């Protein structure tokens, strides 16, 4: 009979990778806000209004992406916890 080996290692690795990427995105959003606000003075009138509106839209989209990534990380953590709980239960059943 074939032995199936499963673990949460790959999911944990993906989770760690997403954490690194989300931290990078968080920094990029902050940088965009800083640079965007400093460039704000270059515009006047309708062009300035359009620039500010677009900047706010872009930042909002990036924040939504970051929020989604962070939610996905939490889901991966729940999956890992559920798997580990089931694994411990199976080990206990196998021992008894």
mmCIF file of C-alpha atoms in Angstrom:
data_model
loop_
_atom_site.group_PDB
_atom_site.id
_atom_site.type_symbol
_atom_site.label_atom_id
_atom_site.label_comp_id
_atom_site.label_asym_id
_atom_site.label_seq_id
_atom_site.Cartn_x
_atom_site.Cartn_y
_atom_site.Cartn_z
ATOM 1 C CA UNK A 1 0.000 0.000 0.000
ATOM 2 C CA UNK A 2 1.325 3.446 -0.940
ATOM 3 C CA UNK A 3 2.175 5.831 1.834
ATOM 4 C CA UNK A 4 0.879 9.375 1.461
ATOM 5 C CA UNK A 5 2.975 12.052 3.094
ATOM 6 C CA UNK A 6 1.422 15.466 3.550
ATOM 7 C CA UNK A 7 2.536 18.506 5.457
ATOM 8 C CA UNK A 8 1.899 22.196 5.784
ATOM 9 C CA UNK A 9 5.446 23.109 4.764
ATOM 10 C CA UNK A 10 4.535 24.372 1.293
ATOM 11 C CA UNK A 11 1.569 26.356 2.588
ATOM 12 C CA UNK A 12 3.763 27.809 5.332
ATOM 13 C CA UNK A 13 6.384 28.789 2.758
ATOM 14 C CA UNK A 14 3.746 30.519 0.620
ATOM 15 C CA UNK A 15 2.443 32.288 3.716
ATOM 16 C CA UNK A 16 5.915 33.560 4.568
ATOM 17 C CA UNK A 17 6.422 34.714 0.991
ATOM 18 C CA UNK A 18 3.121 36.597 1.062
ATOM 19 C CA UNK A 19 4.066 38.254 4.342
ATOM 20 C CA UNK A 20 7.291 39.535 2.787
ATOM 21 C CA UNK A 21 5.434 40.753 -0.298
ATOM 22 C CA UNK A 22 2.707 42.419 1.763
ATOM 23 C CA UNK A 23 5.303 44.273 3.823
ATOM 24 C CA UNK A 24 6.947 45.441 0.613
ATOM 25 C CA UNK A 25 3.592 46.574 -0.777
ATOM 26 C CA UNK A 26 2.859 48.420 2.460
ATOM 27 C CA UNK A 27 6.156 50.291 2.092
ATOM 28 C CA UNK A 28 5.460 51.057 -1.577
ATOM 29 C CA UNK A 29 2.036 52.470 -0.709
ATOM 30 C CA UNK A 30 3.603 54.700 1.903
ATOM 31 C CA UNK A 31 6.240 55.836 -0.584
ATOM 32 C CA UNK A 32 3.578 56.533 -3.216
ATOM 33 C CA UNK A 33 1.657 58.675 -0.737
ATOM 34 C CA UNK A 34 4.773 60.639 0.191
ATOM 35 C CA UNK A 35 5.958 61.158 -3.379
ATOM 36 C CA UNK A 36 2.443 61.766 -4.640
ATOM 37 C CA UNK A 37 1.837 64.477 -2.088
ATOM 38 C CA UNK A 38 5.159 66.137 -2.855
ATOM 39 C CA UNK A 39 4.335 66.177 -6.586
ATOM 40 C CA UNK A 40 0.926 67.658 -5.829
ATOM 41 C CA UNK A 41 2.355 71.185 -5.905
ATOM 42 C CA UNK A 42 3.355 70.773 -9.567
ATOM 43 C CA UNK A 43 -0.253 70.875 -10.718
ATOM 44 C CA UNK A 44 -2.846 73.639 -10.873
ATOM 45 C CA UNK A 45 -6.573 73.896 -11.493
ATOM 46 C CA UNK A 46 -8.347 71.021 -13.225
ATOM 47 C CA UNK A 47 -5.089 69.132 -13.768
ATOM 48 C CA UNK A 48 -4.412 69.222 -10.030
ATOM 49 C CA UNK A 49 -7.923 67.980 -9.236
ATOM 50 C CA UNK A 50 -7.532 65.128 -11.717
ATOM 51 C CA UNK A 51 -4.070 64.271 -10.367
ATOM 52 C CA UNK A 52 -5.263 64.223 -6.748
ATOM 53 C CA UNK A 53 -8.313 62.131 -7.675
ATOM 54 C CA UNK A 54 -6.206 59.599 -9.597
ATOM 55 C CA UNK A 55 -3.608 59.412 -6.824
ATOM 56 C CA UNK A 56 -6.314 58.719 -4.241
ATOM 57 C CA UNK A 57 -7.865 56.084 -6.519
ATOM 58 C CA UNK A 58 -4.533 54.333 -7.054
ATOM 59 C CA UNK A 59 -3.698 54.363 -3.347
ATOM 60 C CA UNK A 60 -7.162 53.037 -2.513
ATOM 61 C CA UNK A 61 -6.758 50.166 -5.001
ATOM 62 C CA UNK A 62 -3.354 49.302 -3.553
ATOM 63 C CA UNK A 63 -4.749 49.325 -0.017
ATOM 64 C CA UNK A 64 -7.573 47.023 -1.119
ATOM 65 C CA UNK A 65 -5.022 44.667 -2.659
ATOM 66 C CA UNK A 66 -2.984 44.729 0.548
ATOM 67 C CA UNK A 67 -6.124 44.022 2.595
ATOM 68 C CA UNK A 68 -6.949 41.051 0.357
ATOM 69 C CA UNK A 69 -3.420 39.673 0.667
ATOM 70 C CA UNK A 70 -3.542 40.003 4.466
ATOM 71 C CA UNK A 71 -6.929 38.240 4.538
ATOM 72 C CA UNK A 72 -5.483 35.440 2.402
ATOM 73 C CA UNK A 73 -2.567 35.097 4.822
ATOM 74 C CA UNK A 74 -5.066 34.675 7.668
ATOM 75 C CA UNK A 75 -6.907 32.010 5.677
ATOM 76 C CA UNK A 76 -3.644 30.141 5.104
ATOM 77 C CA UNK A 77 -2.944 30.317 8.846
ATOM 78 C CA UNK A 78 -6.391 28.841 9.560
ATOM 79 C CA UNK A 79 -5.776 26.064 7.029
ATOM 80 C CA UNK A 80 -2.453 25.239 8.681
ATOM 81 C CA UNK A 81 -4.052 25.208 12.139
ATOM 82 C CA UNK A 82 -6.923 22.975 10.996
ATOM 83 C CA UNK A 83 -4.529 20.579 9.281
ATOM 84 C CA UNK A 84 -2.234 20.398 12.313
ATOM 85 C CA UNK A 85 -5.207 19.751 14.603
ATOM 86 C CA UNK A 86 -6.433 16.949 12.343
ATOM 87 C CA UNK A 87 -2.913 15.523 12.112
ATOM 88 C CA UNK A 88 -2.601 15.393 15.907
ATOM 89 C CA UNK A 89 -5.999 13.738 16.164
ATOM 90 C CA UNK A 90 -4.981 11.144 13.575
ATOM 91 C CA UNK A 91 -1.699 10.479 15.382
ATOM 92 C CA UNK A 92 -3.557 10.010 18.659
ATOM 93 C CA UNK A 93 -5.989 7.633 16.976
ATOM 94 C CA UNK A 94 -3.161 5.642 15.403
ATOM 95 C CA UNK A 95 -1.365 5.295 18.744
ATOM 96 C CA UNK A 96 -4.427 4.081 20.627
#
